[in-house]
């Protein structure tokens, strides 16, 4: 869960406390024995973070969350360093303008999983995690691949039959069939950025 503690900022008329307020990622755990929720872990994250997507755990994946922020996507988990990747941008998009993810879906099969994200412009991005072959709980990189462009949707759903349903708020809903999943070498792909650039994102 993304949390923002703004009690002090709300009581400060100068606005200085707001500038110092941190946004944090918090894990909560349901204790079935005591029948209540326990705060398990919390850590500061970027102030531009606004969306969380759960990553499969157990035998299916490394667990943790994908965090979507202004022009970036990152992987984060308790005890694991953050791995952040910039979202590929259109060539004619101004540098000062951010890129926001508006909706997302995850597709999971026995041997793979991936995320499909859509930005405000309608561009679709396929997000995959590069896992360490010796320890599949360690994420080495986050790959963000340009997938396609469709009209902006308010919801995406990938069916088991290989169809993408895009729900529209103002136009017609659409159903698309996958021809491929964007693994070809010619795909435009973003990879993990250097640690010193993470602060700028």
Coordinates of C-alpha atoms in Angstrom, one line a residue:
X1 CA 0.0 0.0 0.0
X2 CA 1.2 3.5 -0.8
X3 CA 0.9 5.8 2.3
X4 CA 1.3 9.5 2.8
X5 CA 1.5 10.8 6.4
X6 CA 0.3 14.4 6.1
X7 CA -0.9 15.2 9.6
X8 CA 2.0 17.6 10.3
X9 CA 1.7 19.1 6.8
X10 CA -2.0 19.7 7.3
X11 CA -1.3 21.7 10.5
X12 CA 1.5 23.8 9.0
X13 CA 0.3 27.0 7.4
X14 CA 3.7 27.8 5.8
X15 CA 3.7 24.6 3.6
X16 CA 7.3 23.7 4.6
X17 CA 6.2 20.5 6.3
X18 CA 4.5 19.3 3.1
X19 CA 7.9 19.6 1.2
X20 CA 9.5 17.3 3.8
X21 CA 6.7 14.7 3.9
X22 CA 7.7 11.3 2.6
X23 CA 5.6 8.8 0.6
X24 CA 6.1 5.2 1.8
X25 CA 5.4 1.7 0.6
X26 CA 4.0 -0.4 3.4
X27 CA 3.3 -4.2 3.5
X28 CA 0.5 -5.4 5.7
X29 CA -0.1 -9.0 6.7
X30 CA -3.3 -10.6 7.9
X31 CA -2.8 -12.6 11.0
X32 CA -5.5 -15.2 10.9
X33 CA -4.7 -16.5 14.5
X34 CA -5.3 -13.1 16.1
X35 CA -7.8 -12.0 13.4
X36 CA -6.2 -8.6 12.7
X37 CA -3.9 -6.9 10.3
X38 CA -0.2 -6.3 11.2
X39 CA 2.1 -3.7 9.6
X40 CA 5.0 -5.9 8.4
X41 CA 7.4 -3.5 6.6
X42 CA 7.6 0.1 5.4
X43 CA 10.1 2.0 3.3
X44 CA 10.2 5.4 1.6
X45 CA 9.6 5.6 -2.1
X46 CA 9.5 8.3 -4.8
X47 CA 6.9 11.1 -4.3
X48 CA 5.8 10.5 -7.9
X49 CA 4.8 6.9 -7.3
X50 CA 1.0 6.3 -7.7
X51 CA 0.2 2.7 -8.7
X52 CA 1.1 -0.7 -7.3
X53 CA 0.9 -4.1 -9.1
X54 CA 1.4 -7.3 -7.3
X55 CA 4.1 -9.7 -8.6
X56 CA 3.4 -13.4 -8.4
X57 CA 5.2 -15.2 -5.6
X58 CA 6.0 -18.7 -4.4
X59 CA 6.9 -21.0 -7.3
X60 CA 5.5 -18.6 -9.9
X61 CA 7.8 -15.6 -9.3
X62 CA 9.9 -13.5 -6.9
X63 CA 6.9 -11.8 -5.1
X64 CA 6.9 -8.1 -4.3
X65 CA 5.4 -5.2 -6.2
X66 CA 5.8 -3.2 -9.4
X67 CA 5.6 0.5 -8.7
X68 CA 4.5 2.9 -11.4
X69 CA 5.6 6.5 -11.2
X70 CA 6.0 9.6 -13.4
X71 CA 7.8 8.2 -16.5
X72 CA 9.2 5.1 -14.7
X73 CA 8.4 1.6 -13.5
X74 CA 10.3 -0.2 -10.6
X75 CA 10.4 -3.5 -8.8
X76 CA 10.5 -3.5 -5.0
X77 CA 10.3 -6.1 -2.3
X78 CA 11.3 -6.5 1.4
X79 CA 15.1 -7.1 1.6
X80 CA 15.6 -6.5 -2.2
X81 CA 17.1 -3.3 -3.7
X82 CA 14.8 -1.3 -5.9
X83 CA 15.3 -1.9 -9.7
X84 CA 14.0 1.0 -11.8
X85 CA 13.5 1.4 -15.5
X86 CA 12.4 4.5 -17.5
X87 CA 9.4 4.1 -19.7
X88 CA 10.2 4.5 -23.4
X89 CA 8.8 7.8 -24.8
X90 CA 7.6 8.9 -28.2
X91 CA 10.2 10.8 -30.1
X92 CA 8.2 14.0 -30.4
X93 CA 7.2 14.1 -26.7
X94 CA 8.6 17.1 -24.8
X95 CA 11.4 16.2 -22.3
X96 CA 9.7 18.2 -19.5
X97 CA 6.4 16.3 -19.8
X98 CA 5.9 13.2 -17.6
X99 CA 4.3 10.0 -18.8
X100 CA 1.7 8.4 -16.6
X101 CA 0.5 4.8 -16.6
X102 CA -3.3 4.8 -16.4
X103 CA -4.2 1.1 -16.4
X104 CA -2.6 -2.3 -16.3
X105 CA -3.1 -6.0 -16.5
X106 CA -1.1 -9.1 -15.6
X107 CA -1.0 -12.4 -17.5
X108 CA 0.3 -15.5 -15.8
X109 CA 0.9 -19.0 -17.2
X110 CA 2.8 -22.0 -15.8
X111 CA 6.2 -20.9 -17.2
X112 CA 5.9 -17.2 -17.5
X113 CA 4.2 -14.0 -16.4
X114 CA 4.2 -10.4 -17.8
X115 CA 2.4 -7.1 -17.2
X116 CA 0.7 -5.0 -19.9
X117 CA 0.7 -1.3 -19.0
X118 CA -1.1 1.5 -20.8
X119 CA -0.1 5.2 -20.6
X120 CA -2.4 8.2 -21.0
X121 CA -1.5 8.4 -24.7
X122 CA -2.8 4.9 -25.4
X123 CA 0.6 3.3 -25.8
X124 CA 0.9 -0.3 -24.5
X125 CA 4.1 -1.5 -22.7
X126 CA 5.0 -5.1 -21.9
X127 CA 6.9 -5.3 -18.6
X128 CA 8.9 -8.4 -17.8
X129 CA 11.3 -9.2 -14.9
X130 CA 14.8 -10.6 -15.6
X131 CA 15.4 -13.1 -12.8
X132 CA 18.7 -14.5 -11.7
X133 CA 19.0 -18.1 -13.0
X134 CA 20.6 -19.3 -9.8
X135 CA 18.0 -17.7 -7.5
X136 CA 14.7 -16.9 -9.0
X137 CA 13.8 -14.6 -6.1
X138 CA 16.4 -12.0 -7.2
X139 CA 15.3 -9.5 -9.9
X140 CA 18.3 -8.3 -12.0
X141 CA 16.4 -6.0 -14.4
X142 CA 13.0 -4.7 -15.4
X143 CA 12.4 -4.7 -19.1
X144 CA 9.8 -2.3 -20.5
X145 CA 9.0 -3.0 -24.1
X146 CA 6.9 -0.9 -26.5
X147 CA 4.0 -3.3 -27.4
X148 CA 1.3 -1.5 -29.4
X149 CA -1.0 1.6 -29.3
X150 CA -4.8 1.3 -28.8
X151 CA -7.4 3.9 -27.7
X152 CA -7.0 4.8 -24.0
X153 CA -8.9 2.4 -21.8
X154 CA -10.0 2.5 -18.2
X155 CA -9.4 -1.3 -17.7
X156 CA -7.5 -4.1 -19.4
X157 CA -8.0 -7.8 -19.1
X158 CA -6.0 -10.6 -20.7
X159 CA -8.0 -13.8 -21.1
X160 CA -6.6 -17.4 -21.0
X161 CA -7.6 -17.7 -24.7
X162 CA -5.1 -15.0 -25.6
X163 CA -7.4 -12.1 -26.0
X164 CA -7.0 -8.6 -24.7
X165 CA -10.2 -6.8 -23.6
X166 CA -9.9 -3.0 -23.3
X167 CA -12.8 -1.3 -21.5
X168 CA -13.4 2.3 -22.6
X169 CA -15.1 5.0 -20.5
X170 CA -16.4 7.1 -23.4
X171 CA -16.1 5.0 -26.6
X172 CA -16.7 1.4 -27.7
X173 CA -15.1 -1.5 -25.8
X174 CA -12.6 -3.5 -27.8
X175 CA -11.3 -7.1 -28.0
X176 CA -7.9 -7.8 -29.5
X177 CA -6.2 -11.0 -30.4
X178 CA -2.4 -11.5 -29.6
X179 CA -0.3 -12.2 -32.7
X180 CA 2.9 -12.2 -30.6
X181 CA 4.1 -11.0 -27.2
X182 CA 6.8 -8.6 -28.2
X183 CA 9.9 -10.8 -27.9
X184 CA 11.4 -10.0 -31.3
X185 CA 14.8 -8.3 -31.5
X186 CA 13.4 -5.2 -33.2
X187 CA 11.2 -4.2 -30.3
X188 CA 12.0 -0.9 -28.5
X189 CA 12.9 -1.8 -24.9
X190 CA 14.0 0.1 -21.8
X191 CA 16.2 -1.5 -19.2
X192 CA 17.3 -0.7 -15.7
X193 CA 18.9 2.7 -15.1
X194 CA 22.0 3.5 -13.2
X195 CA 21.7 4.1 -9.4
X196 CA 22.7 7.8 -9.7
X197 CA 19.9 8.4 -12.2
X198 CA 17.2 6.8 -9.9
X199 CA 17.0 10.1 -7.9
X200 CA 16.2 12.1 -11.0
X201 CA 13.4 9.8 -12.0

